């Protein structure tokens, strides 16, 4: 009896340790795995002749990404705002909207989005961009990707963002 339990334990350990092609990868949804993630935010402060106070530029890179089915990445979610993606590149090839990633393995997936922050508009200045609000709460200071996978909206939690030095306009 003891020998049978010992053999069952070894089989469980071996099956758990079996390399299924995802060794060293971190699962983020049922449809995408990746090895490393680089997520940065940089504040660009424009010139003084605008009601635009600042632009937060976000950049996300996933390396050694494996996509198991068609995944359409639609937006970056911060706090309660949905920020549309401004670009998506895979293996240095820029995709056009909609940002659908076909099944396969990619050395890099690079995504970018931005958020404009305005002060009160003066005459002859542009109206602020109004961002759509999300229907669930994202913890303060945390970010998610919004995607469609198998026809369902999924949210992919991202690691903490690294803030880069501010860029000042003229």
JSON list of C-alpha atoms in Angstrom, two decimals:
[
{"chain": "A", "resi": 1, "resn": "UNK", "atom": "CA", "xyz": [0.00, 0.00, 0.00]},
{"chain": "A", "resi": 2, "resn": "UNK", "atom": "CA", "xyz": [2.79, 2.42, 0.93]},
{"chain": "A", "resi": 3, "resn": "UNK", "atom": "CA", "xyz": [4.67, 1.57, -2.28]},
{"chain": "A", "resi": 4, "resn": "UNK", "atom": "CA", "xyz": [1.54, 2.34, -4.38]},
{"chain": "A", "resi": 5, "resn": "UNK", "atom": "CA", "xyz": [1.14, 5.75, -2.69]},
{"chain": "A", "resi": 6, "resn": "UNK", "atom": "CA", "xyz": [4.82, 6.49, -3.25]},
{"chain": "A", "resi": 7, "resn": "UNK", "atom": "CA", "xyz": [4.54, 5.61, -6.97]},
{"chain": "A", "resi": 8, "resn": "UNK", "atom": "CA", "xyz": [1.38, 7.77, -7.33]},
{"chain": "A", "resi": 9, "resn": "UNK", "atom": "CA", "xyz": [3.26, 10.67, -5.71]},
{"chain": "A", "resi": 10, "resn": "UNK", "atom": "CA", "xyz": [6.17, 10.33, -8.14]},
{"chain": "A", "resi": 11, "resn": "UNK", "atom": "CA", "xyz": [3.79, 10.23, -11.12]},
{"chain": "A", "resi": 12, "resn": "UNK", "atom": "CA", "xyz": [2.06, 13.41, -9.90]},
{"chain": "A", "resi": 13, "resn": "UNK", "atom": "CA", "xyz": [5.39, 15.20, -9.42]},
{"chain": "A", "resi": 14, "resn": "UNK", "atom": "CA", "xyz": [6.66, 14.11, -12.84]},
{"chain": "A", "resi": 15, "resn": "UNK", "atom": "CA", "xyz": [3.44, 15.16, -14.58]},
{"chain": "A", "resi": 16, "resn": "UNK", "atom": "CA", "xyz": [3.61, 18.55, -12.85]},
{"chain": "A", "resi": 17, "resn": "UNK", "atom": "CA", "xyz": [7.23, 19.02, -13.92]},
{"chain": "A", "resi": 18, "resn": "UNK", "atom": "CA", "xyz": [6.71, 17.83, -17.51]},
{"chain": "A", "resi": 19, "resn": "UNK", "atom": "CA", "xyz": [7.86, 20.42, -20.04]},
{"chain": "A", "resi": 20, "resn": "UNK", "atom": "CA", "xyz": [4.80, 21.33, -22.08]},
{"chain": "A", "resi": 21, "resn": "UNK", "atom": "CA", "xyz": [6.56, 24.06, -24.07]},
{"chain": "A", "resi": 22, "resn": "UNK", "atom": "CA", "xyz": [5.67, 26.75, -21.54]},
{"chain": "A", "resi": 23, "resn": "UNK", "atom": "CA", "xyz": [8.62, 26.38, -19.20]},
{"chain": "A", "resi": 24, "resn": "UNK", "atom": "CA", "xyz": [9.70, 29.79, -17.93]},
{"chain": "A", "resi": 25, "resn": "UNK", "atom": "CA", "xyz": [6.57, 31.47, -19.31]},
{"chain": "A", "resi": 26, "resn": "UNK", "atom": "CA", "xyz": [3.99, 33.32, -17.31]},
{"chain": "A", "resi": 27, "resn": "UNK", "atom": "CA", "xyz": [0.35, 32.72, -18.25]},
{"chain": "A", "resi": 28, "resn": "UNK", "atom": "CA", "xyz": [-1.71, 35.90, -18.66]},
{"chain": "A", "resi": 29, "resn": "UNK", "atom": "CA", "xyz": [-4.90, 34.55, -20.29]},
{"chain": "A", "resi": 30, "resn": "UNK", "atom": "CA", "xyz": [-6.07, 31.32, -21.79]},
{"chain": "A", "resi": 31, "resn": "UNK", "atom": "CA", "xyz": [-4.89, 32.66, -25.13]},
{"chain": "A", "resi": 32, "resn": "UNK", "atom": "CA", "xyz": [-1.47, 34.29, -24.53]},
{"chain": "A", "resi": 33, "resn": "UNK", "atom": "CA", "xyz": [1.66, 33.39, -22.62]},
{"chain": "A", "resi": 34, "resn": "UNK", "atom": "CA", "xyz": [4.83, 35.44, -22.43]},
{"chain": "A", "resi": 35, "resn": "UNK", "atom": "CA", "xyz": [8.28, 35.26, -20.89]},
{"chain": "A", "resi": 36, "resn": "UNK", "atom": "CA", "xyz": [9.07, 38.84, -19.86]},
{"chain": "A", "resi": 37, "resn": "UNK", "atom": "CA", "xyz": [7.21, 42.11, -19.72]},
{"chain": "A", "resi": 38, "resn": "UNK", "atom": "CA", "xyz": [8.47, 45.69, -19.92]},
{"chain": "A", "resi": 39, "resn": "UNK", "atom": "CA", "xyz": [5.86, 48.33, -19.10]},
{"chain": "A", "resi": 40, "resn": "UNK", "atom": "CA", "xyz": [6.76, 52.04, -19.03]},
{"chain": "A", "resi": 41, "resn": "UNK", "atom": "CA", "xyz": [4.98, 55.39, -18.72]},
{"chain": "A", "resi": 42, "resn": "UNK", "atom": "CA", "xyz": [6.44, 58.75, -19.70]},
{"chain": "A", "resi": 43, "resn": "UNK", "atom": "CA", "xyz": [4.93, 62.19, -19.19]},
{"chain": "A", "resi": 44, "resn": "UNK", "atom": "CA", "xyz": [5.36, 64.62, -22.09]},
{"chain": "A", "resi": 45, "resn": "UNK", "atom": "CA", "xyz": [4.60, 68.24, -21.18]},
{"chain": "A", "resi": 46, "resn": "UNK", "atom": "CA", "xyz": [3.73, 70.27, -24.29]},
{"chain": "A", "resi": 47, "resn": "UNK", "atom": "CA", "xyz": [4.37, 73.97, -24.88]},
{"chain": "A", "resi": 48, "resn": "UNK", "atom": "CA", "xyz": [2.51, 76.70, -23.01]},
{"chain": "A", "resi": 49, "resn": "UNK", "atom": "CA", "xyz": [0.21, 77.72, -25.90]},
{"chain": "A", "resi": 50, "resn": "UNK", "atom": "CA", "xyz": [-2.20, 74.84, -25.46]},
{"chain": "A", "resi": 51, "resn": "UNK", "atom": "CA", "xyz": [-4.89, 73.68, -23.07]},
{"chain": "A", "resi": 52, "resn": "UNK", "atom": "CA", "xyz": [-3.17, 70.27, -23.19]},
{"chain": "A", "resi": 53, "resn": "UNK", "atom": "CA", "xyz": [-1.41, 69.98, -19.82]},
{"chain": "A", "resi": 54, "resn": "UNK", "atom": "CA", "xyz": [0.41, 66.68, -20.39]},
{"chain": "A", "resi": 55, "resn": "UNK", "atom": "CA", "xyz": [0.42, 63.46, -22.38]},
{"chain": "A", "resi": 56, "resn": "UNK", "atom": "CA", "xyz": [1.06, 60.16, -20.62]},
{"chain": "A", "resi": 57, "resn": "UNK", "atom": "CA", "xyz": [2.66, 57.76, -23.13]},
{"chain": "A", "resi": 58, "resn": "UNK", "atom": "CA", "xyz": [2.47, 54.06, -22.23]},
{"chain": "A", "resi": 59, "resn": "UNK", "atom": "CA", "xyz": [4.63, 51.37, -23.81]},
{"chain": "A", "resi": 60, "resn": "UNK", "atom": "CA", "xyz": [4.31, 47.64, -23.19]},
{"chain": "A", "resi": 61, "resn": "UNK", "atom": "CA", "xyz": [6.56, 44.91, -24.60]},
{"chain": "A", "resi": 62, "resn": "UNK", "atom": "CA", "xyz": [5.93, 41.18, -24.16]},
{"chain": "A", "resi": 63, "resn": "UNK", "atom": "CA", "xyz": [8.77, 38.89, -25.24]},
{"chain": "A", "resi": 64, "resn": "UNK", "atom": "CA", "xyz": [8.59, 35.26, -26.35]},
{"chain": "A", "resi": 65, "resn": "UNK", "atom": "CA", "xyz": [4.82, 35.54, -26.60]},
{"chain": "A", "resi": 66, "resn": "UNK", "atom": "CA", "xyz": [2.79, 32.53, -27.67]},
{"chain": "A", "resi": 67, "resn": "UNK", "atom": "CA", "xyz": [-0.77, 33.08, -28.88]},
{"chain": "A", "resi": 68, "resn": "UNK", "atom": "CA", "xyz": [-3.03, 30.01, -28.77]},
{"chain": "A", "resi": 69, "resn": "UNK", "atom": "CA", "xyz": [-6.04, 31.48, -30.61]},
{"chain": "A", "resi": 70, "resn": "UNK", "atom": "CA", "xyz": [-7.08, 34.74, -32.25]},
{"chain": "A", "resi": 71, "resn": "UNK", "atom": "CA", "xyz": [-6.78, 37.51, -29.67]},
{"chain": "A", "resi": 72, "resn": "UNK", "atom": "CA", "xyz": [-7.86, 41.08, -30.37]},
{"chain": "A", "resi": 73, "resn": "UNK", "atom": "CA", "xyz": [-6.26, 43.56, -27.98]},
{"chain": "A", "resi": 74, "resn": "UNK", "atom": "CA", "xyz": [-8.52, 46.59, -27.80]},
{"chain": "A", "resi": 75, "resn": "UNK", "atom": "CA", "xyz": [-7.27, 48.96, -25.10]},
{"chain": "A", "resi": 76, "resn": "UNK", "atom": "CA", "xyz": [-5.15, 49.74, -22.04]},
{"chain": "A", "resi": 77, "resn": "UNK", "atom": "CA", "xyz": [-7.22, 50.20, -18.88]},
{"chain": "A", "resi": 78, "resn": "UNK", "atom": "CA", "xyz": [-6.03, 52.47, -16.07]},
{"chain": "A", "resi": 79, "resn": "UNK", "atom": "CA", "xyz": [-8.06, 53.36, -12.97]},
{"chain": "A", "resi": 80, "resn": "UNK", "atom": "CA", "xyz": [-11.51, 53.61, -14.57]},
{"chain": "A", "resi": 81, "resn": "UNK", "atom": "CA", "xyz": [-10.52, 54.83, -18.06]},
{"chain": "A", "resi": 82, "resn": "UNK", "atom": "CA", "xyz": [-10.20, 52.88, -21.31]},
{"chain": "A", "resi": 83, "resn": "UNK", "atom": "CA", "xyz": [-7.25, 54.18, -23.35]},
{"chain": "A", "resi": 84, "resn": "UNK", "atom": "CA", "xyz": [-7.39, 53.05, -26.99]},
{"chain": "A", "resi": 85, "resn": "UNK", "atom": "CA", "xyz": [-4.18, 51.54, -28.34]},
{"chain": "A", "resi": 86, "resn": "UNK", "atom": "CA", "xyz": [-2.25, 53.83, -30.65]},
{"chain": "A", "resi": 87, "resn": "UNK", "atom": "CA", "xyz": [-0.14, 51.02, -32.10]},
{"chain": "A", "resi": 88, "resn": "UNK", "atom": "CA", "xyz": [0.59, 47.31, -31.94]},
{"chain": "A", "resi": 89, "resn": "UNK", "atom": "CA", "xyz": [3.66, 45.72, -33.46]},
{"chain": "A", "resi": 90, "resn": "UNK", "atom": "CA", "xyz": [4.61, 42.07, -33.56]},
{"chain": "A", "resi": 91, "resn": "UNK", "atom": "CA", "xyz": [8.17, 41.09, -34.40]},
{"chain": "A", "resi": 92, "resn": "UNK", "atom": "CA", "xyz": [8.71, 44.76, -35.49]},
{"chain": "A", "resi": 93, "resn": "UNK", "atom": "CA", "xyz": [5.80, 44.63, -38.00]},
{"chain": "A", "resi": 94, "resn": "UNK", "atom": "CA", "xyz": [3.08, 47.22, -37.36]},
{"chain": "A", "resi": 95, "resn": "UNK", "atom": "CA", "xyz": [-0.49, 45.88, -37.36]},
{"chain": "A", "resi": 96, "resn": "UNK", "atom": "CA", "xyz": [-3.49, 47.85, -38.56]},
{"chain": "A", "resi": 97, "resn": "UNK", "atom": "CA", "xyz": [-6.75, 48.10, -36.59]},
{"chain": "A", "resi": 98, "resn": "UNK", "atom": "CA", "xyz": [-8.42, 45.94, -35.42]},
{"chain": "A", "resi": 99, "resn": "UNK", "atom": "CA", "xyz": [-5.40, 44.67, -33.50]},
{"chain": "A", "resi": 100, "resn": "UNK", "atom": "CA", "xyz": [-5.96, 40.94, -33.97]},
{"chain": "A", "resi": 101, "resn": "UNK", "atom": "CA", "xyz": [-3.00, 38.70, -33.18]},
{"chain": "A", "resi": 102, "resn": "UNK", "atom": "CA", "xyz": [-3.13, 35.37, -35.02]},
{"chain": "A", "resi": 103, "resn": "UNK", "atom": "CA", "xyz": [-2.08, 32.13, -33.34]},
{"chain": "A", "resi": 104, "resn": "UNK", "atom": "CA", "xyz": [1.68, 31.64, -33.31]},
{"chain": "A", "resi": 105, "resn": "UNK", "atom": "CA", "xyz": [4.90, 32.52, -31.54]},
{"chain": "A", "resi": 106, "resn": "UNK", "atom": "CA", "xyz": [6.26, 36.07, -31.54]},
{"chain": "A", "resi": 107, "resn": "UNK", "atom": "CA", "xyz": [9.66, 37.28, -30.37]},
{"chain": "A", "resi": 108, "resn": "UNK", "atom": "CA", "xyz": [8.04, 40.56, -29.30]},
{"chain": "A", "resi": 109, "resn": "UNK", "atom": "CA", "xyz": [4.61, 42.12, -29.02]},
{"chain": "A", "resi": 110, "resn": "UNK", "atom": "CA", "xyz": [4.87, 45.90, -28.57]},
{"chain": "A", "resi": 111, "resn": "UNK", "atom": "CA", "xyz": [1.80, 47.95, -27.61]},
{"chain": "A", "resi": 112, "resn": "UNK", "atom": "CA", "xyz": [1.44, 51.66, -27.00]},
{"chain": "A", "resi": 113, "resn": "UNK", "atom": "CA", "xyz": [-1.31, 53.97, -25.79]},
{"chain": "A", "resi": 114, "resn": "UNK", "atom": "CA", "xyz": [-1.53, 57.53, -24.53]},
{"chain": "A", "resi": 115, "resn": "UNK", "atom": "CA", "xyz": [-3.70, 59.62, -22.25]},
{"chain": "A", "resi": 116, "resn": "UNK", "atom": "CA", "xyz": [-4.14, 63.36, -22.73]},
{"chain": "A", "resi": 117, "resn": "UNK", "atom": "CA", "xyz": [-4.61, 65.50, -19.62]},
{"chain": "A", "resi": 118, "resn": "UNK", "atom": "CA", "xyz": [-6.16, 68.94, -20.15]},
{"chain": "A", "resi": 119, "resn": "UNK", "atom": "CA", "xyz": [-6.55, 72.15, -18.20]},
{"chain": "A", "resi": 120, "resn": "UNK", "atom": "CA", "xyz": [-9.65, 74.31, -18.62]},
{"chain": "A", "resi": 121, "resn": "UNK", "atom": "CA", "xyz": [-10.10, 75.22, -22.28]},
{"chain": "A", "resi": 122, "resn": "UNK", "atom": "CA", "xyz": [-9.59, 78.80, -23.37]},
{"chain": "A", "resi": 123, "resn": "UNK", "atom": "CA", "xyz": [-11.27, 80.28, -26.49]},
{"chain": "A", "resi": 124, "resn": "UNK", "atom": "CA", "xyz": [-9.95, 78.85, -29.79]},
{"chain": "A", "resi": 125, "resn": "UNK", "atom": "CA", "xyz": [-8.44, 75.79, -28.14]},
{"chain": "A", "resi": 126, "resn": "UNK", "atom": "CA", "xyz": [-9.34, 72.18, -28.81]},
{"chain": "A", "resi": 127, "resn": "UNK", "atom": "CA", "xyz": [-11.92, 70.25, -26.85]},
{"chain": "A", "resi": 128, "resn": "UNK", "atom": "CA", "xyz": [-10.47, 67.54, -24.63]},
{"chain": "A", "resi": 129, "resn": "UNK", "atom": "CA", "xyz": [-10.58, 63.89, -25.66]},
{"chain": "A", "resi": 130, "resn": "UNK", "atom": "CA", "xyz": [-13.20, 62.14, -23.55]},
{"chain": "A", "resi": 131, "resn": "UNK", "atom": "CA", "xyz": [-12.22, 58.59, -22.62]},
{"chain": "A", "resi": 132, "resn": "UNK", "atom": "CA", "xyz": [-14.71, 55.79, -22.15]},
{"chain": "A", "resi": 133, "resn": "UNK", "atom": "CA", "xyz": [-15.10, 54.55, -18.57]},
{"chain": "A", "resi": 134, "resn": "UNK", "atom": "CA", "xyz": [-14.75, 50.89, -17.58]},
{"chain": "A", "resi": 135, "resn": "UNK", "atom": "CA", "xyz": [-17.56, 49.15, -15.71]},
{"chain": "A", "resi": 136, "resn": "UNK", "atom": "CA", "xyz": [-15.29, 47.50, -13.14]},
{"chain": "A", "resi": 137, "resn": "UNK", "atom": "CA", "xyz": [-12.73, 48.91, -10.76]},
{"chain": "A", "resi": 138, "resn": "UNK", "atom": "CA", "xyz": [-9.02, 48.64, -11.46]},
{"chain": "A", "resi": 139, "resn": "UNK", "atom": "CA", "xyz": [-6.93, 49.09, -8.30]},
{"chain": "A", "resi": 140, "resn": "UNK", "atom": "CA", "xyz": [-5.26, 52.51, -8.14]},
{"chain": "A", "resi": 141, "resn": "UNK", "atom": "CA", "xyz": [-1.89, 52.51, -9.86]},
{"chain": "A", "resi": 142, "resn": "UNK", "atom": "CA", "xyz": [-2.60, 49.19, -11.63]},
{"chain": "A", "resi": 143, "resn": "UNK", "atom": "CA", "xyz": [-3.17, 48.57, -15.31]},
{"chain": "A", "resi": 144, "resn": "UNK", "atom": "CA", "xyz": [-4.89, 45.97, -17.46]},
{"chain": "A", "resi": 145, "resn": "UNK", "atom": "CA", "xyz": [-5.15, 45.15, -21.13]},
{"chain": "A", "resi": 146, "resn": "UNK", "atom": "CA", "xyz": [-8.65, 44.77, -22.52]},
{"chain": "A", "resi": 147, "resn": "UNK", "atom": "CA", "xyz": [-8.89, 42.03, -25.16]},
{"chain": "A", "resi": 148, "resn": "UNK", "atom": "CA", "xyz": [-11.34, 39.80, -26.97]},
{"chain": "A", "resi": 149, "resn": "UNK", "atom": "CA", "xyz": [-10.60, 36.08, -26.76]},
{"chain": "A", "resi": 150, "resn": "UNK", "atom": "CA", "xyz": [-13.03, 33.51, -28.17]},
{"chain": "A", "resi": 151, "resn": "UNK", "atom": "CA", "xyz": [-15.65, 36.26, -28.45]},
{"chain": "A", "resi": 152, "resn": "UNK", "atom": "CA", "xyz": [-15.44, 37.23, -24.76]},
{"chain": "A", "resi": 153, "resn": "UNK", "atom": "CA", "xyz": [-13.98, 40.39, -23.23]},
{"chain": "A", "resi": 154, "resn": "UNK", "atom": "CA", "xyz": [-11.05, 39.50, -20.98]},
{"chain": "A", "resi": 155, "resn": "UNK", "atom": "CA", "xyz": [-8.84, 41.72, -18.82]},
{"chain": "A", "resi": 156, "resn": "UNK", "atom": "CA", "xyz": [-5.13, 40.97, -18.51]},
{"chain": "A", "resi": 157, "resn": "UNK", "atom": "CA", "xyz": [-3.51, 42.32, -15.32]},
{"chain": "A", "resi": 158, "resn": "UNK", "atom": "CA", "xyz": [-0.14, 43.98, -15.98]},
{"chain": "A", "resi": 159, "resn": "UNK", "atom": "CA", "xyz": [2.81, 44.38, -13.68]},
{"chain": "A", "resi": 160, "resn": "UNK", "atom": "CA", "xyz": [3.67, 47.73, -12.12]},
{"chain": "A", "resi": 161, "resn": "UNK", "atom": "CA", "xyz": [4.54, 50.48, -14.56]},
{"chain": "A", "resi": 162, "resn": "UNK", "atom": "CA", "xyz": [8.05, 51.98, -14.58]},
{"chain": "A", "resi": 163, "resn": "UNK", "atom": "CA", "xyz": [7.87, 55.79, -14.81]},
{"chain": "A", "resi": 164, "resn": "UNK", "atom": "CA", "xyz": [10.50, 57.34, -17.08]},
{"chain": "A", "resi": 165, "resn": "UNK", "atom": "CA", "xyz": [11.88, 60.90, -16.86]},
{"chain": "A", "resi": 166, "resn": "UNK", "atom": "CA", "xyz": [9.50, 63.66, -17.95]},
{"chain": "A", "resi": 167, "resn": "UNK", "atom": "CA", "xyz": [9.98, 65.32, -21.34]},
{"chain": "A", "resi": 168, "resn": "UNK", "atom": "CA", "xyz": [9.36, 69.10, -21.44]},
{"chain": "A", "resi": 169, "resn": "UNK", "atom": "CA", "xyz": [8.10, 70.79, -24.60]},
{"chain": "A", "resi": 170, "resn": "UNK", "atom": "CA", "xyz": [9.05, 74.24, -25.82]}
]
